[in-house]
Amino acid sequence: MAHIFYKYQGTGNDFVFFDNRQLTFSKNDTNLIARLCDRRFGIGADGLILLENDETTDFKMVYYNADGNESSMCGNGGRCIVAFAKFLKIIEDKTTFMAVDGLHEAIITNETVALKMQDVEGITRGESYSFLNTGSPHHVTCVNDVKSVNVKEEGAKIRYGTPYNEAGTNVNFVTRIKDNHFMVRTYERGVEDETLSCGTGVTAVALAMYDQNNTNASTVLLETQGGNLEVSFTKTDGKYTNIWLKGPAQQVFKGEIQC
Ligand SMILES: N[C@H](CCC[C@H](N)C(=O)O)C(=O)O
């Protein structure tokens, strides 16, 4: 059976998209999803995202990492699915949709998408790191020069090491440029490599930097290999709310595959 696939990228984090409102995609076929994400034998992407109908919101997002396994929330993928939904004429410029971590609001203006993230409470502070969940788990550690880090090697050591082990975490390396501007590189669980940006990752970095008093700003620029993202938030009684992840999302390809 021929399926039409699309590719979107959000600051270099790239995804295969499929309009699964008719539920024709083999969702349990891990090997198929991994192959579609394979950069030699398939389309190639950091993940695959299904858009499905939802009873109470505009649509539902189902996210799979490049390893073919369904995973936790994808912030850049969440921004891209809003652009996809607008392309499919499901929405105009505002939306509310359901994802694995709950309800998300979003606003799209031209090719810029602002995505509201779930509230965050409870940042774990370690000796040289912070750990928090922004829809996906993130280990955040500051380094002098993020450009000189071997992200794949150093990231894998942390991702598979204690206390994360097989379940793992995403790993973010951060260098402060100025009060409201940080450079971030991320090792992504389930891709098991560096990605050019990570939406839940830069969100975690912005909150962790504020929590560690590395910034006084509540609107922060996160510079990644794939481009710039903006995270804004409100801290009230120890809880981070009104968290918005904002940046570009573009369709790069449409194609047909027999599968
Ligand atoms: N690899 C992540 C999910 C995707 C996160 C990332 N692509 C983003 O933009 O948030 C995990 O398994 O926890």
Short mmCIF file of N, CA and C in Angstrom, two decimals, residues 90-246:
data_model
loop_
_atom_site.label_atom_id
_atom_site.label_comp_id
_atom_site.label_asym_id
_atom_site.label_seq_id
_atom_site.Cartn_x
_atom_site.Cartn_y
_atom_site.Cartn_z
N ILE A 90 -6.31 21.61 8.90
CA ILE A 90 -7.04 21.17 10.11
C ILE A 90 -7.22 22.34 11.05
N ILE A 91 -6.23 23.26 11.01
CA ILE A 91 -6.26 24.44 11.89
C ILE A 91 -5.90 25.68 11.07
N GLU A 92 -6.11 26.85 11.69
CA GLU A 92 -5.63 28.10 11.09
C GLU A 92 -4.38 28.55 11.86
N ASP A 93 -4.49 29.52 12.75
CA ASP A 93 -3.26 30.02 13.40
C ASP A 93 -3.14 29.68 14.88
N LYS A 94 -4.21 29.13 15.48
CA LYS A 94 -4.15 28.73 16.90
C LYS A 94 -4.66 27.30 17.02
N THR A 95 -4.16 26.55 18.00
CA THR A 95 -4.63 25.18 18.17
C THR A 95 -4.43 24.70 19.60
N THR A 96 -5.18 23.68 19.95
CA THR A 96 -4.95 22.89 21.17
C THR A 96 -4.93 21.44 20.72
N PHE A 97 -3.86 20.73 21.07
CA PHE A 97 -3.77 19.32 20.66
C PHE A 97 -3.30 18.46 21.83
N MET A 98 -3.48 17.15 21.66
CA MET A 98 -3.13 16.18 22.71
C MET A 98 -1.82 15.49 22.34
N ALA A 99 -0.94 15.35 23.32
CA ALA A 99 0.32 14.61 23.11
C ALA A 99 0.50 13.66 24.29
N VAL A 100 1.57 12.91 24.26
CA VAL A 100 1.79 11.87 25.28
C VAL A 100 1.84 12.46 26.70
N ASP A 101 2.23 13.74 26.81
CA ASP A 101 2.34 14.36 28.15
C ASP A 101 1.16 15.28 28.43
N GLY A 102 0.10 15.20 27.60
CA GLY A 102 -1.09 15.99 27.88
C GLY A 102 -1.37 17.05 26.81
N LEU A 103 -2.15 18.05 27.21
CA LEU A 103 -2.66 19.07 26.31
C LEU A 103 -1.60 20.14 26.02
N HIS A 104 -1.53 20.56 24.77
CA HIS A 104 -0.64 21.66 24.38
C HIS A 104 -1.40 22.70 23.56
N GLU A 105 -1.19 23.98 23.89
CA GLU A 105 -1.67 25.08 23.04
C GLU A 105 -0.51 25.47 22.13
N ALA A 106 -0.84 26.03 20.98
CA ALA A 106 0.22 26.52 20.09
C ALA A 106 -0.34 27.62 19.20
N ILE A 107 0.57 28.50 18.75
CA ILE A 107 0.23 29.60 17.84
C ILE A 107 1.24 29.56 16.71
N ILE A 108 0.75 29.62 15.45
CA ILE A 108 1.66 29.63 14.31
C ILE A 108 1.53 30.94 13.56
N THR A 109 2.65 31.60 13.30
CA THR A 109 2.69 32.86 12.56
C THR A 109 3.72 32.70 11.45
N ASN A 110 3.23 32.60 10.21
CA ASN A 110 4.12 32.27 9.08
C ASN A 110 4.81 30.94 9.39
N GLU A 111 6.16 30.89 9.47
CA GLU A 111 6.82 29.60 9.75
C GLU A 111 7.35 29.54 11.18
N THR A 112 6.85 30.42 12.05
CA THR A 112 7.28 30.39 13.45
C THR A 112 6.16 29.82 14.31
N VAL A 113 6.50 28.83 15.13
CA VAL A 113 5.50 28.20 15.99
C VAL A 113 5.90 28.39 17.46
N ALA A 114 4.93 28.89 18.24
CA ALA A 114 5.12 28.98 19.69
C ALA A 114 4.28 27.87 20.32
N LEU A 115 4.93 27.00 21.07
CA LEU A 115 4.29 25.81 21.66
C LEU A 115 4.31 25.93 23.18
N LYS A 116 3.14 25.80 23.80
CA LYS A 116 3.09 25.84 25.27
C LYS A 116 3.46 24.47 25.82
N MET A 117 4.44 24.44 26.73
CA MET A 117 4.92 23.18 27.31
C MET A 117 4.21 22.94 28.65
N GLN A 118 4.26 21.71 29.11
CA GLN A 118 3.65 21.38 30.40
C GLN A 118 4.38 22.12 31.53
N ASP A 119 3.66 22.41 32.61
CA ASP A 119 4.30 23.03 33.79
C ASP A 119 5.40 22.10 34.31
N VAL A 120 6.40 22.71 34.95
CA VAL A 120 7.53 21.92 35.48
C VAL A 120 7.69 22.22 36.96
N GLU A 121 7.75 21.16 37.73
CA GLU A 121 7.96 21.34 39.18
C GLU A 121 9.05 20.35 39.59
N GLY A 122 9.96 20.77 40.47
CA GLY A 122 10.93 19.79 40.99
C GLY A 122 12.11 19.59 40.06
N ILE A 123 13.06 20.50 40.19
CA ILE A 123 14.33 20.34 39.46
C ILE A 123 15.33 19.72 40.43
N THR A 124 15.92 18.59 40.05
CA THR A 124 16.93 17.95 40.91
C THR A 124 18.28 18.60 40.64
N ARG A 125 18.92 19.12 41.70
CA ARG A 125 20.24 19.73 41.53
C ARG A 125 21.31 18.77 42.01
N GLY A 126 22.23 18.40 41.07
CA GLY A 126 23.37 17.58 41.47
C GLY A 126 24.59 18.48 41.61
N GLU A 127 25.75 17.86 41.84
CA GLU A 127 26.97 18.65 42.06
C GLU A 127 27.31 19.46 40.81
N SER A 128 27.22 18.82 39.67
CA SER A 128 27.63 19.54 38.44
C SER A 128 26.55 19.45 37.37
N TYR A 129 25.29 19.22 37.81
CA TYR A 129 24.24 19.08 36.80
C TYR A 129 22.89 19.39 37.43
N SER A 130 21.89 19.54 36.55
CA SER A 130 20.48 19.58 36.98
C SER A 130 19.75 18.49 36.21
N PHE A 131 18.68 17.95 36.82
CA PHE A 131 17.84 16.97 36.10
C PHE A 131 16.39 17.40 36.26
N LEU A 132 15.67 17.43 35.12
CA LEU A 132 14.25 17.81 35.17
C LEU A 132 13.54 17.19 33.98
N ASN A 133 12.20 17.17 34.06
CA ASN A 133 11.40 16.59 32.97
C ASN A 133 10.52 17.68 32.38
N THR A 134 10.71 17.95 31.12
CA THR A 134 9.94 19.01 30.44
C THR A 134 9.00 18.39 29.41
N GLY A 135 8.65 17.15 29.67
CA GLY A 135 7.87 16.33 28.73
C GLY A 135 8.72 15.14 28.31
N SER A 136 10.05 15.34 28.41
CA SER A 136 11.05 14.27 28.28
C SER A 136 12.10 14.52 29.36
N PRO A 137 12.82 13.48 29.80
CA PRO A 137 13.81 13.66 30.87
C PRO A 137 15.08 14.30 30.34
N HIS A 138 15.63 15.25 31.09
CA HIS A 138 16.83 15.96 30.64
C HIS A 138 17.84 16.16 31.77
N HIS A 139 19.08 15.76 31.49
CA HIS A 139 20.26 16.01 32.33
C HIS A 139 20.92 17.25 31.72
N VAL A 140 21.17 18.27 32.52
CA VAL A 140 21.72 19.54 32.02
C VAL A 140 23.04 19.82 32.74
N THR A 141 24.13 19.98 31.98
CA THR A 141 25.42 20.26 32.62
C THR A 141 26.14 21.39 31.89
N CYS A 142 26.70 22.33 32.66
CA CYS A 142 27.41 23.48 32.08
C CYS A 142 28.86 23.09 31.77
N VAL A 143 29.37 23.59 30.64
CA VAL A 143 30.77 23.35 30.24
C VAL A 143 31.36 24.69 29.79
N ASN A 144 32.69 24.79 29.82
CA ASN A 144 33.34 26.05 29.44
C ASN A 144 33.12 26.38 27.96
N ASP A 145 33.29 25.35 27.10
CA ASP A 145 33.16 25.60 25.66
C ASP A 145 32.41 24.44 25.01
N VAL A 146 31.11 24.65 24.80
CA VAL A 146 30.25 23.55 24.32
C VAL A 146 30.71 23.06 22.94
N LYS A 147 31.44 23.94 22.20
CA LYS A 147 31.87 23.54 20.85
C LYS A 147 32.94 22.44 20.89
N SER A 148 33.61 22.35 22.04
CA SER A 148 34.74 21.39 22.10
C SER A 148 34.32 20.05 22.72
N VAL A 149 33.04 19.90 23.07
CA VAL A 149 32.60 18.65 23.71
C VAL A 149 32.37 17.56 22.65
N ASN A 150 32.82 16.33 22.94
CA ASN A 150 32.46 15.19 22.09
C ASN A 150 31.10 14.72 22.59
N VAL A 151 30.04 15.31 22.01
CA VAL A 151 28.68 15.14 22.55
C VAL A 151 28.25 13.67 22.48
N LYS A 152 28.56 13.00 21.37
CA LYS A 152 28.10 11.60 21.25
C LYS A 152 28.76 10.74 22.32
N GLU A 153 30.06 10.92 22.49
CA GLU A 153 30.80 10.07 23.45
C GLU A 153 30.44 10.44 24.90
N GLU A 154 30.53 11.71 25.22
CA GLU A 154 30.26 12.15 26.61
C GLU A 154 28.77 12.01 26.94
N GLY A 155 27.93 12.25 25.95
CA GLY A 155 26.48 12.13 26.19
C GLY A 155 26.07 10.70 26.47
N ALA A 156 26.65 9.77 25.71
CA ALA A 156 26.29 8.35 25.90
C ALA A 156 26.71 7.86 27.28
N LYS A 157 27.87 8.31 27.76
CA LYS A 157 28.35 7.89 29.10
C LYS A 157 27.31 8.26 30.17
N ILE A 158 26.79 9.47 30.08
CA ILE A 158 25.79 9.94 31.07
C ILE A 158 24.45 9.24 30.84
N ARG A 159 24.04 9.16 29.57
CA ARG A 159 22.72 8.60 29.24
C ARG A 159 22.56 7.16 29.72
N TYR A 160 23.64 6.36 29.58
CA TYR A 160 23.59 4.95 29.98
C TYR A 160 24.12 4.71 31.39
N GLY A 161 24.69 5.76 31.99
CA GLY A 161 25.31 5.58 33.31
C GLY A 161 24.31 5.68 34.45
N THR A 162 24.82 5.51 35.66
CA THR A 162 23.99 5.64 36.86
C THR A 162 23.60 7.11 37.06
N PRO A 163 22.37 7.49 37.42
CA PRO A 163 21.25 6.62 37.80
C PRO A 163 20.30 6.31 36.65
N TYR A 164 20.65 6.71 35.40
CA TYR A 164 19.67 6.61 34.31
C TYR A 164 19.57 5.19 33.73
N ASN A 165 20.75 4.58 33.52
CA ASN A 165 20.80 3.20 33.03
C ASN A 165 20.01 3.02 31.73
N GLU A 166 19.35 1.86 31.54
CA GLU A 166 18.76 1.56 30.23
C GLU A 166 17.63 2.54 29.88
N ALA A 167 16.83 2.90 30.87
CA ALA A 167 15.71 3.84 30.59
C ALA A 167 16.27 5.13 30.04
N GLY A 168 17.38 5.57 30.61
CA GLY A 168 18.16 6.68 30.06
C GLY A 168 17.57 8.05 30.28
N THR A 169 18.24 9.04 29.69
CA THR A 169 17.83 10.44 29.72
C THR A 169 18.44 11.11 28.49
N ASN A 170 17.95 12.29 28.17
CA ASN A 170 18.62 13.13 27.17
C ASN A 170 19.67 13.95 27.92
N VAL A 171 20.73 14.35 27.24
CA VAL A 171 21.85 15.02 27.91
C VAL A 171 22.15 16.33 27.19
N ASN A 172 22.15 17.44 27.93
CA ASN A 172 22.37 18.77 27.35
C ASN A 172 23.65 19.41 27.91
N PHE A 173 24.54 19.84 27.01
CA PHE A 173 25.76 20.54 27.39
C PHE A 173 25.57 22.02 27.09
N VAL A 174 25.86 22.88 28.05
CA VAL A 174 25.50 24.30 27.97
C VAL A 174 26.69 25.21 28.23
N THR A 175 26.81 26.27 27.43
CA THR A 175 27.77 27.34 27.72
C THR A 175 27.02 28.68 27.72
N ARG A 176 27.27 29.47 28.77
CA ARG A 176 26.57 30.76 28.90
C ARG A 176 27.26 31.79 28.00
N ILE A 177 26.50 32.43 27.12
CA ILE A 177 27.05 33.48 26.25
C ILE A 177 26.88 34.82 26.95
N LYS A 178 25.64 35.07 27.43
CA LYS A 178 25.37 36.23 28.28
C LYS A 178 24.10 35.95 29.07
N ASP A 179 23.63 36.91 29.87
CA ASP A 179 22.57 36.61 30.84
C ASP A 179 21.38 35.88 30.22
N ASN A 180 20.96 36.33 29.03
CA ASN A 180 19.73 35.72 28.47
C ASN A 180 20.03 34.93 27.18
N HIS A 181 21.26 34.37 27.09
CA HIS A 181 21.68 33.71 25.84
C HIS A 181 22.64 32.57 26.18
N PHE A 182 22.24 31.35 25.82
CA PHE A 182 23.07 30.16 26.08
C PHE A 182 23.26 29.38 24.80
N MET A 183 24.40 28.70 24.68
CA MET A 183 24.64 27.79 23.57
C MET A 183 24.44 26.36 24.09
N VAL A 184 23.70 25.55 23.33
CA VAL A 184 23.33 24.22 23.82
C VAL A 184 23.61 23.17 22.75
N ARG A 185 24.18 22.05 23.17
CA ARG A 185 24.27 20.87 22.30
C ARG A 185 23.68 19.70 23.06
N THR A 186 22.93 18.83 22.35
CA THR A 186 22.16 17.79 23.02
C THR A 186 22.42 16.40 22.45
N TYR A 187 22.60 15.44 23.36
CA TYR A 187 22.62 14.01 23.01
C TYR A 187 21.21 13.50 23.27
N GLU A 188 20.56 12.94 22.27
CA GLU A 188 19.18 12.51 22.43
C GLU A 188 19.02 11.00 22.60
N ARG A 189 18.37 10.64 23.71
CA ARG A 189 17.96 9.25 23.93
C ARG A 189 17.07 8.81 22.76
N GLY A 190 17.27 7.58 22.33
CA GLY A 190 16.40 7.05 21.27
C GLY A 190 16.87 7.40 19.87
N VAL A 191 17.72 8.39 19.77
CA VAL A 191 18.46 8.68 18.53
C VAL A 191 19.88 8.13 18.73
N GLU A 192 20.28 8.20 20.01
CA GLU A 192 21.59 7.73 20.48
C GLU A 192 22.71 8.42 19.71
N ASP A 193 22.51 9.73 19.59
CA ASP A 193 23.50 10.58 18.92
C ASP A 193 23.13 12.04 19.23
N GLU A 194 24.02 12.93 18.82
CA GLU A 194 23.70 14.35 18.94
C GLU A 194 22.65 14.71 17.90
N THR A 195 21.69 15.54 18.28
CA THR A 195 20.76 16.11 17.29
C THR A 195 21.09 17.60 17.20
N LEU A 196 20.66 18.24 16.11
CA LEU A 196 21.05 19.64 15.89
C LEU A 196 20.32 20.58 16.83
N SER A 197 19.22 20.11 17.41
CA SER A 197 18.57 20.84 18.51
C SER A 197 17.56 19.90 19.15
N CYS A 198 17.11 20.26 20.34
CA CYS A 198 16.12 19.44 21.06
C CYS A 198 15.21 20.40 21.81
N GLY A 199 13.93 20.36 21.48
CA GLY A 199 13.00 21.36 22.02
C GLY A 199 12.76 21.22 23.52
N THR A 200 12.47 19.98 23.97
CA THR A 200 12.30 19.79 25.42
C THR A 200 13.64 20.00 26.12
N GLY A 201 14.75 19.81 25.34
CA GLY A 201 16.08 20.02 25.91
C GLY A 201 16.38 21.47 26.18
N VAL A 202 16.14 22.34 25.20
CA VAL A 202 16.43 23.76 25.43
C VAL A 202 15.48 24.35 26.46
N THR A 203 14.27 23.77 26.53
CA THR A 203 13.33 24.21 27.58
C THR A 203 13.91 23.87 28.95
N ALA A 204 14.43 22.64 29.07
CA ALA A 204 15.06 22.22 30.33
C ALA A 204 16.26 23.10 30.67
N VAL A 205 17.04 23.46 29.66
CA VAL A 205 18.23 24.30 29.90
C VAL A 205 17.81 25.67 30.43
N ALA A 206 16.81 26.27 29.81
CA ALA A 206 16.38 27.62 30.24
C ALA A 206 15.93 27.60 31.72
N LEU A 207 15.14 26.60 32.09
CA LEU A 207 14.64 26.51 33.47
C LEU A 207 15.77 26.19 34.44
N ALA A 208 16.68 25.29 34.02
CA ALA A 208 17.80 24.91 34.90
C ALA A 208 18.74 26.10 35.13
N MET A 209 18.99 26.89 34.10
CA MET A 209 19.87 28.06 34.24
C MET A 209 19.24 29.07 35.20
N TYR A 210 17.93 29.24 35.11
CA TYR A 210 17.24 30.18 36.03
C TYR A 210 17.31 29.64 37.46
N ASP A 211 17.09 28.33 37.57
CA ASP A 211 17.10 27.68 38.89
C ASP A 211 18.48 27.77 39.55
N GLN A 212 19.53 27.72 38.71
CA GLN A 212 20.91 27.78 39.23
C GLN A 212 21.42 29.22 39.34
N ASN A 213 20.50 30.19 39.10
CA ASN A 213 20.89 31.62 39.11
C ASN A 213 21.96 31.96 38.07
N ASN A 214 21.95 31.18 36.96
CA ASN A 214 22.87 31.52 35.84
C ASN A 214 22.23 32.52 34.90
N THR A 215 20.94 32.83 35.16
CA THR A 215 20.26 33.88 34.42
C THR A 215 19.18 34.47 35.31
N ASN A 216 18.91 35.75 35.11
CA ASN A 216 17.76 36.38 35.78
C ASN A 216 16.61 36.58 34.80
N ALA A 217 16.86 36.16 33.54
CA ALA A 217 15.87 36.41 32.47
C ALA A 217 14.81 35.32 32.45
N SER A 218 13.59 35.71 32.16
CA SER A 218 12.50 34.71 32.03
C SER A 218 12.10 34.55 30.56
N THR A 219 12.87 35.18 29.69
CA THR A 219 12.81 34.90 28.24
C THR A 219 14.26 34.72 27.80
N VAL A 220 14.58 33.50 27.32
CA VAL A 220 15.98 33.14 27.10
C VAL A 220 16.18 32.68 25.66
N LEU A 221 17.30 33.11 25.06
CA LEU A 221 17.67 32.65 23.71
C LEU A 221 18.58 31.43 23.85
N LEU A 222 18.19 30.34 23.20
CA LEU A 222 19.01 29.12 23.20
C LEU A 222 19.54 28.90 21.79
N GLU A 223 20.85 29.06 21.64
CA GLU A 223 21.52 28.91 20.33
C GLU A 223 21.95 27.45 20.18
N THR A 224 21.42 26.78 19.14
CA THR A 224 21.76 25.37 18.93
C THR A 224 22.45 25.24 17.56
N GLN A 225 22.97 24.06 17.29
CA GLN A 225 23.64 23.82 16.00
C GLN A 225 22.67 24.05 14.83
N GLY A 226 21.37 23.81 15.13
CA GLY A 226 20.38 23.89 14.04
C GLY A 226 19.68 25.23 13.94
N GLY A 227 19.98 26.14 14.86
CA GLY A 227 19.33 27.46 14.81
C GLY A 227 18.95 27.92 16.22
N ASN A 228 18.25 29.05 16.26
CA ASN A 228 17.92 29.68 17.55
C ASN A 228 16.49 29.36 17.98
N LEU A 229 16.33 29.06 19.26
CA LEU A 229 15.02 28.85 19.86
C LEU A 229 14.87 29.79 21.04
N GLU A 230 13.62 30.18 21.34
CA GLU A 230 13.35 31.06 22.48
C GLU A 230 12.46 30.32 23.47
N VAL A 231 12.84 30.38 24.74
CA VAL A 231 12.00 29.79 25.80
C VAL A 231 11.63 30.90 26.78
N SER A 232 10.33 31.00 27.07
CA SER A 232 9.90 31.98 28.08
C SER A 232 9.06 31.25 29.13
N PHE A 233 9.03 31.78 30.35
CA PHE A 233 8.36 31.06 31.45
C PHE A 233 8.06 32.03 32.60
N THR A 234 7.20 31.56 33.50
CA THR A 234 6.91 32.28 34.74
C THR A 234 7.22 31.35 35.91
N LYS A 235 7.91 31.85 36.94
CA LYS A 235 8.15 31.00 38.12
C LYS A 235 7.25 31.52 39.24
N THR A 236 6.35 30.65 39.73
CA THR A 236 5.43 31.04 40.81
C THR A 236 5.45 29.96 41.87
N ASP A 237 5.80 30.36 43.10
CA ASP A 237 5.81 29.40 44.23
C ASP A 237 6.57 28.12 43.87
N GLY A 238 7.78 28.30 43.31
CA GLY A 238 8.62 27.12 43.08
C GLY A 238 8.22 26.29 41.88
N LYS A 239 7.19 26.75 41.15
CA LYS A 239 6.73 25.98 39.98
C LYS A 239 6.92 26.85 38.73
N TYR A 240 7.34 26.19 37.65
CA TYR A 240 7.50 26.89 36.37
C TYR A 240 6.24 26.68 35.54
N THR A 241 5.61 27.81 35.17
CA THR A 241 4.35 27.73 34.40
C THR A 241 4.44 28.66 33.19
N ASN A 242 3.38 28.61 32.36
CA ASN A 242 3.34 29.51 31.20
C ASN A 242 4.63 29.41 30.39
N ILE A 243 5.08 28.15 30.17
CA ILE A 243 6.34 27.87 29.49
C ILE A 243 6.08 27.78 27.99
N TRP A 244 6.74 28.62 27.21
CA TRP A 244 6.54 28.63 25.75
C TRP A 244 7.87 28.38 25.04
N LEU A 245 7.84 27.47 24.08
CA LEU A 245 9.01 27.15 23.22
C LEU A 245 8.69 27.70 21.83
N LYS A 246 9.54 28.60 21.34
CA LYS A 246 9.22 29.29 20.09
C LYS A 246 10.38 29.20 19.09
#
